[in-house]
Short mmCIF file of C-alpha atoms in Angstrom, two decimals:
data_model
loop_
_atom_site.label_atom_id
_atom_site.label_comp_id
_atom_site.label_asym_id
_atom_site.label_seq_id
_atom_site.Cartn_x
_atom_site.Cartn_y
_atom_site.Cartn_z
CA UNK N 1164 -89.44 167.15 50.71
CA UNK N 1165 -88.64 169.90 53.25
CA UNK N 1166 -90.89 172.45 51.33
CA UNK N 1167 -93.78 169.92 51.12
CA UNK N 1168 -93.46 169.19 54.99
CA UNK N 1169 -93.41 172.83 55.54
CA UNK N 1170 -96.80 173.67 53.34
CA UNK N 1171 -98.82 170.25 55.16
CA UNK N 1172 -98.47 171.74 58.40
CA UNK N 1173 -98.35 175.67 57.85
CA UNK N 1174 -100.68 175.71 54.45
CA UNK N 1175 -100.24 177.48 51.24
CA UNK N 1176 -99.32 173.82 49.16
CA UNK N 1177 -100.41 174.27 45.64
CA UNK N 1178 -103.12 172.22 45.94
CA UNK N 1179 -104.83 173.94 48.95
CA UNK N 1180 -105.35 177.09 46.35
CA UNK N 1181 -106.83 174.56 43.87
CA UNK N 1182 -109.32 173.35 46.86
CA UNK N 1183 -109.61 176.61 48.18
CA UNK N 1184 -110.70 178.29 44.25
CA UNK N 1185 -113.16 175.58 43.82
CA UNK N 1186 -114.55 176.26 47.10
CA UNK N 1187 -115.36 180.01 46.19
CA UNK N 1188 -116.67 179.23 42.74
CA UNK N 1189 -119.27 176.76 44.46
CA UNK N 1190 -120.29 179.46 46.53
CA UNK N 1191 -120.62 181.55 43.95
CA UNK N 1192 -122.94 179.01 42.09
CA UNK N 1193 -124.63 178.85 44.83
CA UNK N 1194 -125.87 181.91 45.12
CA UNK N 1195 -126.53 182.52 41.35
CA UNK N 1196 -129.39 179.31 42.21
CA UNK N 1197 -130.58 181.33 44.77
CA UNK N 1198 -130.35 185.20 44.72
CA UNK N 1199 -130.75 185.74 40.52
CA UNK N 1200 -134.23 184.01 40.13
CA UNK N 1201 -135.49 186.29 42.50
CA UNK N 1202 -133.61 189.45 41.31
CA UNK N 1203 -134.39 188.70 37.51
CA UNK N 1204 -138.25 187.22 37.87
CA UNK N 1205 -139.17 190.13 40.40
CA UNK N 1206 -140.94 187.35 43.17
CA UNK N 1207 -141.50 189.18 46.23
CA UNK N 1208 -140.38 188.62 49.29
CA UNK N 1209 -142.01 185.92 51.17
CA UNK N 1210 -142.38 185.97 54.54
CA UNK N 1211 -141.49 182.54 57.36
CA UNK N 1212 -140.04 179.20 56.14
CA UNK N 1213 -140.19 179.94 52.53
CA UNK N 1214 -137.67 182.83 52.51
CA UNK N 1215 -135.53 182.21 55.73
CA UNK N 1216 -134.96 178.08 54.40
CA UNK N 1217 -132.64 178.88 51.71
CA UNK N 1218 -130.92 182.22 53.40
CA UNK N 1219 -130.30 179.31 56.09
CA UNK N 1220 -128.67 177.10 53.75
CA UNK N 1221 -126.90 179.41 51.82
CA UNK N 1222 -125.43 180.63 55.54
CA UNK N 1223 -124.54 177.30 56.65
CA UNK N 1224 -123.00 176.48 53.46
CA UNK N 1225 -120.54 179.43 53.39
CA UNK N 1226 -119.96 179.02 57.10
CA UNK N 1227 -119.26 175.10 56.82
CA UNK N 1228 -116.65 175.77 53.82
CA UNK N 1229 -115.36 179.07 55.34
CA UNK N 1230 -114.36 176.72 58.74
CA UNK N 1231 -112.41 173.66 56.96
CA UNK N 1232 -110.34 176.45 55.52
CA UNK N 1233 -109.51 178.07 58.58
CA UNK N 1234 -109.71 175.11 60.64
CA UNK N 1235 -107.41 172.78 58.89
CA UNK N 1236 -104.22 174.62 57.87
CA UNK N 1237 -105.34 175.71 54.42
CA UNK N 1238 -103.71 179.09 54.78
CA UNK N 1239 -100.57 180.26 56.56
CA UNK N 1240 -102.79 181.87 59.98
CA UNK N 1241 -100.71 182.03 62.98
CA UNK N 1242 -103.40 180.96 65.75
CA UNK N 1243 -102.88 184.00 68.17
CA UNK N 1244 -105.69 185.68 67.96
CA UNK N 1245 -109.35 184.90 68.87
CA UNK N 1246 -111.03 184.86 65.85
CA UNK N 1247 -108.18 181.85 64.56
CA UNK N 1248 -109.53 179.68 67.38
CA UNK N 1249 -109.80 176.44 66.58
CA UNK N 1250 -112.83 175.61 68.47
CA UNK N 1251 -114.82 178.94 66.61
CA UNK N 1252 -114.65 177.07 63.51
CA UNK N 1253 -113.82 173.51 64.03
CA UNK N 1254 -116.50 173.28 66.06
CA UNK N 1255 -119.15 175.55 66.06
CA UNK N 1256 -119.06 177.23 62.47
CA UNK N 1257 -118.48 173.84 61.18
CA UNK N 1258 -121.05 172.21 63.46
CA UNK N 1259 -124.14 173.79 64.87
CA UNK N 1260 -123.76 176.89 62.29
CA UNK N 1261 -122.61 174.54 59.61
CA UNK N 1262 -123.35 170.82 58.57
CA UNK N 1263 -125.69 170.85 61.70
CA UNK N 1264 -127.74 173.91 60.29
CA UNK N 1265 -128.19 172.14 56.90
CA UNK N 1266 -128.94 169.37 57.93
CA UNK N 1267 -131.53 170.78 60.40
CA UNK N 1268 -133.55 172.81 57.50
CA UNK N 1269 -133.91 169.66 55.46
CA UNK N 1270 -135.03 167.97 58.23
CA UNK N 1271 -137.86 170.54 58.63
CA UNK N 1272 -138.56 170.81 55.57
CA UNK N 1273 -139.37 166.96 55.25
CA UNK N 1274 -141.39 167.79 58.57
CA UNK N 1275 -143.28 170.70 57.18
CA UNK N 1276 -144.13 168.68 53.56
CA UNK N 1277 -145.30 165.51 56.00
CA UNK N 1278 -147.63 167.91 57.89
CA UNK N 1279 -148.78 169.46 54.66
CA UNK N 1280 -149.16 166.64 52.44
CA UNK N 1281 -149.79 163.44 54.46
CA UNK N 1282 -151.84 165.19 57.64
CA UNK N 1283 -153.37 167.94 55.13
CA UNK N 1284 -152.63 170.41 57.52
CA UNK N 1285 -150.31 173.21 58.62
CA UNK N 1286 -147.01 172.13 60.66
CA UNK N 1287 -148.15 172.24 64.96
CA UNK N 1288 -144.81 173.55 65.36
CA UNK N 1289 -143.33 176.92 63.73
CA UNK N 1290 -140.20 176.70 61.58
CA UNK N 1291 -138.69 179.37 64.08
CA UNK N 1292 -139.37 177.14 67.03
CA UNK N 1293 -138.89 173.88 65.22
CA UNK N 1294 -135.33 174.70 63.58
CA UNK N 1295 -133.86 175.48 66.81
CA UNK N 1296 -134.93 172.29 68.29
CA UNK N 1297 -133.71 170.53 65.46
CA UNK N 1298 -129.78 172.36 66.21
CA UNK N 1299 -130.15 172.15 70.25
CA UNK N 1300 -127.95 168.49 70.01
CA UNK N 1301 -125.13 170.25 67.42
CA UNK N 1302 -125.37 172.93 69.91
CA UNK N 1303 -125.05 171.00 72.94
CA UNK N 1304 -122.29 168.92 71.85
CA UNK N 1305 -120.63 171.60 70.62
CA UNK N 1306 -120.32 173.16 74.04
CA UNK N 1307 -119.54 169.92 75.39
CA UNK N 1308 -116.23 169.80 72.96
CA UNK N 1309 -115.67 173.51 73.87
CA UNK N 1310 -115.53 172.61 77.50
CA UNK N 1311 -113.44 169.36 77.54
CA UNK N 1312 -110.60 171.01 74.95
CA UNK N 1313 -110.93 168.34 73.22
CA UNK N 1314 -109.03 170.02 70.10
CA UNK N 1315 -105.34 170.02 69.80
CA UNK N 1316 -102.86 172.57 68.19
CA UNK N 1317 -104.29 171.35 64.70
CA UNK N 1318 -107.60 171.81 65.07
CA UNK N 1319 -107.80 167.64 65.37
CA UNK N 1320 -109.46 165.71 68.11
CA UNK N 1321 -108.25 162.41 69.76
CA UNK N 1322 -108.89 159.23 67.94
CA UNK N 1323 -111.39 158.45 70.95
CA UNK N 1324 -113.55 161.23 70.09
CA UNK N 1325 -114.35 159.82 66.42
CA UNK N 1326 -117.18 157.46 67.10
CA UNK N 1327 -119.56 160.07 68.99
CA UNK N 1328 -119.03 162.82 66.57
CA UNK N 1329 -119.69 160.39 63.87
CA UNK N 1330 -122.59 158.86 65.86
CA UNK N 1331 -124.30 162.65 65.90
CA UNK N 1332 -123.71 163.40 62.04
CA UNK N 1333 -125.13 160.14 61.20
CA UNK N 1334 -128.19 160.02 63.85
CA UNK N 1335 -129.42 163.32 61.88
CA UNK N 1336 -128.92 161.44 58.18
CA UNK N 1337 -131.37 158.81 59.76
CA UNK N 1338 -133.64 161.18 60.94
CA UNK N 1339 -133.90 162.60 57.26
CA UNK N 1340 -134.19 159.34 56.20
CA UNK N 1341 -137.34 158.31 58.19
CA UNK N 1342 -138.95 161.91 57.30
CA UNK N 1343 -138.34 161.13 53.54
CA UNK N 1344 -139.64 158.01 54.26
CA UNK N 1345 -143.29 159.20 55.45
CA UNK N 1346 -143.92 161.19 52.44
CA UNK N 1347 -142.25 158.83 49.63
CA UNK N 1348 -145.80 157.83 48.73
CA UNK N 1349 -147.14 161.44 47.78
CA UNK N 1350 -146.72 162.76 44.49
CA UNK N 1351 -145.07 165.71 44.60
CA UNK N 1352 -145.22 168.13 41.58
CA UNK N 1353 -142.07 169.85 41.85
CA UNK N 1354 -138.82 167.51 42.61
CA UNK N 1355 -139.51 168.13 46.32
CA UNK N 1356 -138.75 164.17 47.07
CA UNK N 1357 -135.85 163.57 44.39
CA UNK N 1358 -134.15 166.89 46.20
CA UNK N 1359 -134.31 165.33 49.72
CA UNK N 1360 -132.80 161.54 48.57
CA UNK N 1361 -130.55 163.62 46.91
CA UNK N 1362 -129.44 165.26 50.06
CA UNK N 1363 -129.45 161.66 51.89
CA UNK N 1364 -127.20 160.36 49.25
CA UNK N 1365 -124.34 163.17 49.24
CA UNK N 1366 -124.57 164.04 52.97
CA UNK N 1367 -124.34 160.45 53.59
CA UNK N 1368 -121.21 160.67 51.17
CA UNK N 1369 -119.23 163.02 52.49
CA UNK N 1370 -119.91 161.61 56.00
CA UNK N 1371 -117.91 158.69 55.13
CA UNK N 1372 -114.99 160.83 52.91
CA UNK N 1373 -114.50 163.08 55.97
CA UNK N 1374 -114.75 160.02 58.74
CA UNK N 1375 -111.73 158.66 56.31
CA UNK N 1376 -109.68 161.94 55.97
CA UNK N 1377 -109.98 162.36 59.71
CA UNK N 1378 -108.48 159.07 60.34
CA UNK N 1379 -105.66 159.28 58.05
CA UNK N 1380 -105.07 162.99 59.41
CA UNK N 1381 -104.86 161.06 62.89
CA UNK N 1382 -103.09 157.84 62.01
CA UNK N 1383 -100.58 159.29 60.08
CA UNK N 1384 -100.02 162.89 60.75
CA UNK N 1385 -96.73 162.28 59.92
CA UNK N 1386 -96.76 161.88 56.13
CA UNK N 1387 -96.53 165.21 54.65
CA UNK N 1388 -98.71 164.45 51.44
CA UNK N 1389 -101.37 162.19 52.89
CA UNK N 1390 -102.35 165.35 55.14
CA UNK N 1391 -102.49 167.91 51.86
CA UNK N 1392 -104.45 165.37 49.85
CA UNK N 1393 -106.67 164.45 52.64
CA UNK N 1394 -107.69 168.56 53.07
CA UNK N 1395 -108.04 168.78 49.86
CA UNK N 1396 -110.25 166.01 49.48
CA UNK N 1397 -112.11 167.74 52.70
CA UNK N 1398 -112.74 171.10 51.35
CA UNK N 1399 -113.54 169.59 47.52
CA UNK N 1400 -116.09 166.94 49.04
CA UNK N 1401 -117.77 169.96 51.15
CA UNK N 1402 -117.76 172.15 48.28
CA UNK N 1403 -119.96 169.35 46.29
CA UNK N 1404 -121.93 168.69 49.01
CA UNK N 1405 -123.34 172.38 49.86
CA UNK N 1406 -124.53 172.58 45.79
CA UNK N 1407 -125.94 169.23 45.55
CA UNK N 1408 -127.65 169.89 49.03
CA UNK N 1409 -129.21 173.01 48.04
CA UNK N 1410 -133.11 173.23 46.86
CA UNK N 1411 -135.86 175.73 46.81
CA UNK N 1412 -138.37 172.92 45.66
CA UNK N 1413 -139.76 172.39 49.75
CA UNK N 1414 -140.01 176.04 50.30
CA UNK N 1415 -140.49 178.06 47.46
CA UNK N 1416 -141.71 175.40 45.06
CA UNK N 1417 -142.99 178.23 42.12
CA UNK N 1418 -139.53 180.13 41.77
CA UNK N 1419 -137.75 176.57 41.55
CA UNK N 1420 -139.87 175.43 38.98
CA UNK N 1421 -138.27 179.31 37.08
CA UNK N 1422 -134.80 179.40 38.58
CA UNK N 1423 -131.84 179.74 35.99
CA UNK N 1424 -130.46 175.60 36.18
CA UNK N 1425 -133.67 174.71 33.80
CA UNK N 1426 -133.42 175.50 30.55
CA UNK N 1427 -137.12 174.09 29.77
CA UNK N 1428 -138.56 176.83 26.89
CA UNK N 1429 -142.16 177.37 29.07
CA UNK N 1430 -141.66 179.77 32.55
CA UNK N 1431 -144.94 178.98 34.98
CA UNK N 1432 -145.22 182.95 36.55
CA UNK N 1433 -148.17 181.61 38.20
CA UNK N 1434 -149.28 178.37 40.51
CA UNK N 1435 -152.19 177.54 38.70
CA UNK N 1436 -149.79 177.28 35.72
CA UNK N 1437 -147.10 175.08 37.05
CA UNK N 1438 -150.10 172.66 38.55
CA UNK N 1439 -151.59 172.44 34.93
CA UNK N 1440 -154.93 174.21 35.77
CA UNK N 1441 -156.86 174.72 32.70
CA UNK N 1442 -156.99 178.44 31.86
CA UNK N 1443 -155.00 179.82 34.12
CA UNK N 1444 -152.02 182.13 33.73
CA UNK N 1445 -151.56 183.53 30.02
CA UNK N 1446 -154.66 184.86 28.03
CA UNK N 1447 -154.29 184.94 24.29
CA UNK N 1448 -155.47 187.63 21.74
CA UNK N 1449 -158.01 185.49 20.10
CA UNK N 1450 -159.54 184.59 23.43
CA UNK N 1451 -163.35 186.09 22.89
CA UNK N 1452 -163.94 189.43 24.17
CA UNK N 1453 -167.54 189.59 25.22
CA UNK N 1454 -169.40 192.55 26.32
CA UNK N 1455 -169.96 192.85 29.69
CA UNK N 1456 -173.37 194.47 31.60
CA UNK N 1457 -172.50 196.63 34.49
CA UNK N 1458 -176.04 195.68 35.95
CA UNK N 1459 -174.75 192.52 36.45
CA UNK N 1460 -173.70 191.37 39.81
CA UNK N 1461 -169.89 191.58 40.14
CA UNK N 1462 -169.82 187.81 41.18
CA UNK N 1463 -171.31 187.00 37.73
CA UNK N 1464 -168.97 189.55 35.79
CA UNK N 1465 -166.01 188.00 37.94
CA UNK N 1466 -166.36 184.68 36.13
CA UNK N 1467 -165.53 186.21 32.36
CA UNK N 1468 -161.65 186.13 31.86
CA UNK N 1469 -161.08 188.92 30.23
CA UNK N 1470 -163.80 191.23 32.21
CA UNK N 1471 -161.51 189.52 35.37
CA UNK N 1472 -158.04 191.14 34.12
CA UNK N 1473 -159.47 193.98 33.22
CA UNK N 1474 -160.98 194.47 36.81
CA UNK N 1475 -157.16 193.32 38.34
CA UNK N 1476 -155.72 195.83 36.61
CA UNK N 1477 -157.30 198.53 37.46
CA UNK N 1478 -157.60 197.59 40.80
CA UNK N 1479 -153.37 197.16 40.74
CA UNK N 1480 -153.64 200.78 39.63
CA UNK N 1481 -155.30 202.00 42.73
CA UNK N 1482 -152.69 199.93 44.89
CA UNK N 1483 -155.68 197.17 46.23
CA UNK N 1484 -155.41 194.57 43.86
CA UNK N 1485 -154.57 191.71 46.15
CA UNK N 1486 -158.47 191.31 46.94
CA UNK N 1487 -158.94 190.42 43.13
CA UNK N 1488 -156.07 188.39 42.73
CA UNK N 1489 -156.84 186.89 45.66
CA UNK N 1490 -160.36 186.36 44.16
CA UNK N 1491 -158.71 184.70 40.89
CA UNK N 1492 -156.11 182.24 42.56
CA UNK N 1493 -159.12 180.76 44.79
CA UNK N 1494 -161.26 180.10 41.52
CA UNK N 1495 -158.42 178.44 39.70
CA UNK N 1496 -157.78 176.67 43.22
CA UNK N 1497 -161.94 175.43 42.22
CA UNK N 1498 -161.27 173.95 39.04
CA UNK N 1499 -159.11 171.19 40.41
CA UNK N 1500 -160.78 168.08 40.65
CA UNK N 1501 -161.80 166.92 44.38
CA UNK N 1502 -160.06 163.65 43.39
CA UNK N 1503 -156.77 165.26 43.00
CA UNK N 1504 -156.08 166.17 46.38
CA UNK N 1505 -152.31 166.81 45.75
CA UNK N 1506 -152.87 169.68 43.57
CA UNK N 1507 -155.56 170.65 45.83
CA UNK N 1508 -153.01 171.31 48.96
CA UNK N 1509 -150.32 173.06 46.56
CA UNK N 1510 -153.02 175.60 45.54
CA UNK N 1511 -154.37 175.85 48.86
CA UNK N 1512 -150.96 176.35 50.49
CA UNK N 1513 -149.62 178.79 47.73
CA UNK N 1514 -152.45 180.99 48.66
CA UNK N 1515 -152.08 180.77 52.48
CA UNK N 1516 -148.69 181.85 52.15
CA UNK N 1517 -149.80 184.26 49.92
CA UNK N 1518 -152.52 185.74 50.84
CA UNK N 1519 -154.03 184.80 54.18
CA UNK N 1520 -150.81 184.36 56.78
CA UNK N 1521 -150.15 187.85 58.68
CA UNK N 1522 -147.29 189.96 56.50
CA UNK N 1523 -148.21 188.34 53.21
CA UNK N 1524 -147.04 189.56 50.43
CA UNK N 1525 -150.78 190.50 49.28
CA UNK N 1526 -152.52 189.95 52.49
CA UNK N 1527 -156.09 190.53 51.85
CA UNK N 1528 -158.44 192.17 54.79
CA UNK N 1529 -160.32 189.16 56.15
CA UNK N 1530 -161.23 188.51 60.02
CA UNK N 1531 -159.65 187.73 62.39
CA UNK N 1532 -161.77 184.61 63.29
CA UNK N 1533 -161.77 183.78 58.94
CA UNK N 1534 -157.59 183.79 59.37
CA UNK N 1535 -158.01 181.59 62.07
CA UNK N 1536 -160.17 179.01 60.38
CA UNK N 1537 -157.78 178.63 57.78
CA UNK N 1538 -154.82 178.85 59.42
CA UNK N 1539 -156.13 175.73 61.52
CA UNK N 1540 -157.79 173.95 59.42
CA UNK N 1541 -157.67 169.61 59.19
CA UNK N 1542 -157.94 169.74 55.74
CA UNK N 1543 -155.77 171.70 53.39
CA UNK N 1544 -157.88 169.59 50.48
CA UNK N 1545 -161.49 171.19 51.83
CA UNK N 1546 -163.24 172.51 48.72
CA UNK N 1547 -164.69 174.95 50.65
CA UNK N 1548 -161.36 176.32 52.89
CA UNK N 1549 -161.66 179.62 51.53
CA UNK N 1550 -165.56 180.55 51.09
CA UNK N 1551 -165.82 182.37 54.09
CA UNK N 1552 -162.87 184.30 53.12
CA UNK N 1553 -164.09 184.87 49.56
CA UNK N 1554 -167.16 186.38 50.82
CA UNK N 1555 -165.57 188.93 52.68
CA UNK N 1556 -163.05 190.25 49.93
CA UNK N 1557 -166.23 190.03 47.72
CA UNK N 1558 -168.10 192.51 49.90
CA UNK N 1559 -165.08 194.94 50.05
CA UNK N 1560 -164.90 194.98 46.27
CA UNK N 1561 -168.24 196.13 46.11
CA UNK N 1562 -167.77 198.67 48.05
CA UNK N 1563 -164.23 199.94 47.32
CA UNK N 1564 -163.65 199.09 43.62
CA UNK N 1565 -166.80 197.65 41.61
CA UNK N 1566 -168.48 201.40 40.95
CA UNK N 1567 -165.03 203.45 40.29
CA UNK N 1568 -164.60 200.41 37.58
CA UNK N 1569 -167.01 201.50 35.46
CA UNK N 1570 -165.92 205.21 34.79
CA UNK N 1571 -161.99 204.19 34.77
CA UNK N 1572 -159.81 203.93 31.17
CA UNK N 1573 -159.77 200.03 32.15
CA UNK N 1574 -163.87 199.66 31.15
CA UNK N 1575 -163.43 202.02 28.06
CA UNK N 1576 -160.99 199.82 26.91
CA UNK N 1577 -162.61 196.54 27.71
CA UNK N 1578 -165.99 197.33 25.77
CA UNK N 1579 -162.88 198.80 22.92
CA UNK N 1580 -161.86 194.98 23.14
CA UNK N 1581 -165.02 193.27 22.73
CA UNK N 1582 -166.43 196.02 20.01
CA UNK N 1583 -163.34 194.46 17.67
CA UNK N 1584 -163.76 191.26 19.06
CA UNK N 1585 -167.81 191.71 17.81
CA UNK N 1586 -166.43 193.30 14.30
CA UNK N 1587 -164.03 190.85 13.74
CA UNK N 1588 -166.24 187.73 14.25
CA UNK N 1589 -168.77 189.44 11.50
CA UNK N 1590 -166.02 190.25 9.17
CA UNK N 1591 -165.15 186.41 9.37
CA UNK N 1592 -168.26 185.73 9.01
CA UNK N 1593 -168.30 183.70 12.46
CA UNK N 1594 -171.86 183.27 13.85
CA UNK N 1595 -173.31 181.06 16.26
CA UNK N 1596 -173.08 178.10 14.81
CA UNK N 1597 -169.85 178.91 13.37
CA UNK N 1598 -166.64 177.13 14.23
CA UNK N 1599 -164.60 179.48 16.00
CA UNK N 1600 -162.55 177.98 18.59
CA UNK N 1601 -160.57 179.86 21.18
CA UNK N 1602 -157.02 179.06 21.92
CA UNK N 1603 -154.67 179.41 24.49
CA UNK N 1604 -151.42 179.68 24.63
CA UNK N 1605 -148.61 179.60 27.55
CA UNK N 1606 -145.87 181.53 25.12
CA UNK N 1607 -147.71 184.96 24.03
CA UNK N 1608 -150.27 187.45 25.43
CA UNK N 1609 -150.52 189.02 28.51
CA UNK N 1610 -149.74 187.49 31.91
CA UNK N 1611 -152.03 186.51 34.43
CA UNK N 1612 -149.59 187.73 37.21
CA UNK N 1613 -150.15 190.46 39.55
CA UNK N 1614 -146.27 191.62 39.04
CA UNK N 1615 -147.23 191.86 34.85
CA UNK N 1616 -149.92 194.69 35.38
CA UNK N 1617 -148.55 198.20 34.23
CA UNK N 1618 -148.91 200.43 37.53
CA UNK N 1619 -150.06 203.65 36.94
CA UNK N 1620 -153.01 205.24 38.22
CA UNK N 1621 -155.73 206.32 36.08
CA UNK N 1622 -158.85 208.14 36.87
CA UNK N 1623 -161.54 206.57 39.11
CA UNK N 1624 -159.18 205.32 41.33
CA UNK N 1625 -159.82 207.82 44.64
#
């Protein structure tokens, strides 16, 4: 009895350890769902929301586990110096940098997918501005703690302070709630709703498991094992909560669709794949290789598939291919019916983030005025959002890639192509009446993807 008194108010029971190893192995699930997609499918970098979202909830998640330990006598940590302070991580790693931060980003995420989705348009507010609004009242009761010492040698507060500190975690569950609420009637493509009533349900859960461990803790500190079971309950409720509350589908809705959890046999490597766009992504060998003209206009040429990859890769080779993948994303973004307004804004907002916002990861060299048009635009859905844009890459492609094309290893090999293609249709005996029928498929062939493109630089290029 004396040793189990001793380890409920110093730390180091047996079952602390338990709490404490499950804690580290959902952090280190956690960022296998976030760090290895990225590492193993080679996605760039994105810049804004869509990178700095899940860093921020990966962040708060090790901060809010990393402060119950230290906070609540899981380890045998003599509180003399200032980095032990309770109120560092009972309040404010626990709080503003902890529940409060995760909390906040799904909050404006479900404000940025409203914007996006119900108003068609891009969010008024930043995600830099917007997140720390969302934080100021963590932050501000967080000082307000700080300055009334309201913590005692424990790390606990007073009974008295249980309903307002309940009142503030539950106040930003409702707010979720009623921005989950104004977009429950879109339909999203990629889990982005089922993630955020997922994060309702558990954060709501472990609201009411910690509002009951605090009360026993308070009631009756006394009993040695109701004060190790209730931190262990504590830390193992947290560490469920910061996996189940973790998604990429709001920001990054592409490499969710490819992370590691899904074990689904297909991979979309491009948007117009995961949105079902006919002909997009993968091109297969028996896809016809006709001849091209170079006489042609390049708009014209553009339009045949295989002429289109063949152009993209030689323009990866000379380190300006975003113009032409640009150029290819936008036409896929055209074959989506006008009726279909959902896929519409996915495509449309893939390529923004892509392409168009300044520090893209392929920003293409529009005007400033174009940028502006579509970064303000009322209607994500506009058929035409991009035209002006498409006009001006088309004019620098002229001039900086369409003539070097034609004396580059990437046209010998194309007419190669469509000689064999030619040859192989007579051997067949395939005319024009015949029944060949060209096939696609999403598991073979080469990969519409501007990271697939071999990256060496052949002649023709300077």
């Amino acid at each position: 009895m004396a040793s189990t008194n001793s380890c409920a108010v110093q730390g180091g029971c047996p079952t602390d350890y338990v709490a404490i190893a499950i804690a580290i192995l959902s952090i280190m699930l956690l960022l296998s769902r976030s760090v290895f997609p990225c590492l193993i499918h080679k996605v760039p970098r994105t810049n804004g929301s869509g990178f700095w979202f899940p860093v921020f909830q990966v962040f708060g998640s090790f901060n809010l586990l990393l402060s119950l330990v230290l906070s609540i006598n899981f380890l045998k940590l003599e509180k003399k110096h200032w980095w032990t302070s309770c109120y560092i991580w009972a309040v404010w790693f626990e709080g503003p940098l902890g529940f409060g931060l995760l909390l906040s980003c799904r909050i404006a995420q479900a404000f940025q997918l409203y914007f996006i989705f119900v108003k068609r348009r891009l969010p008024p507010i930043r995600s830099y501005v917007f997140l720390p609004l969302a934080l100021s009242p963590w932050i501000a009761g967080a000082a307000f703690i700080h300055a009334k010492k309201a913590m005692n040698h424990r790390c606990h507060m007073g009974t008295r302070w249980i309903v307002p500190v309940t009142c503030l975690h539950t106040l930003y569950v409702v707010a979720l709630v009623g921005c989950t609420r104004s977009i429950r009637h879109i339909e999203f493509k990629f889990d982005e709703l089922k993630d955020l009533w997922q994060g309702i349900l558990v954060s709501s859960s472990s609201i009411g498991v910690w509002v009951v461990a605090y009360i026993l803790n308070e009631v009756h500190d006394d009993v040695a094992w109701l004060q190790v079971l209730s931190r262990f309950l504590l830390l193992v409720t947290a560490s469920v909560l910061v996996l189940a509350f973790f998604s990429m589908s709001s920001s990054q809705p592409l490499l969710a669709q490819i992370s590691l959890r899904r074990r689904e046999p297909s991979e979309f490597r491009s948007m117009g794949q995961a949105l079902g766009i006919p002909d997009s992504g993968l091109l297969f060998q028996r896809d016809p290789a006709p001849g091209v003209d170079p006489s042609d206009p390049l708009d014209k040429l553009l339009l045949n598939r295989r002429f289109r990859q063949s152009f993209m890769a030689f323009a990866d080779s000379c380190l300006a291919g975003e113009s032409v993948h640009f150029y290819n994303e936008v036409y896929e973004l055209g074959k989506i019916p006008t009726d279909d307004p959902v896929r519409s804004i996915y495509m449309a907002r893939h390529i923004i983030e892509k392409y168009v916002v300044a520090g893209a990861p392929m920003e293409v060299n529009i005007s400033y005025r174009t940028r502006q048009d579509i970064l303000t635009t009322t209607n994500l859905a506009d058929p035409d959002l991009f035209s002006a844009a498409l006009n001006e890459v088309m004019q620098l492609m002229k001039t900086n890639l369409a003539k070097d094309y034609w004396s580059s290893m990437y046209y010998l090999k194309l007419k190669e192509e469509a000689s064999a293609w030619s040859s192989r249709i007579e051997v067949e005996g395939i005319g024009v009446g015949g029944n060949f029928s060209p096939r696609l498929s999403s598991v073979h062939g080469a990969v519409d993807d501007p990271f697939h493109h071999d990256q060496y630089v052949k002649p023709g290029c300077l």
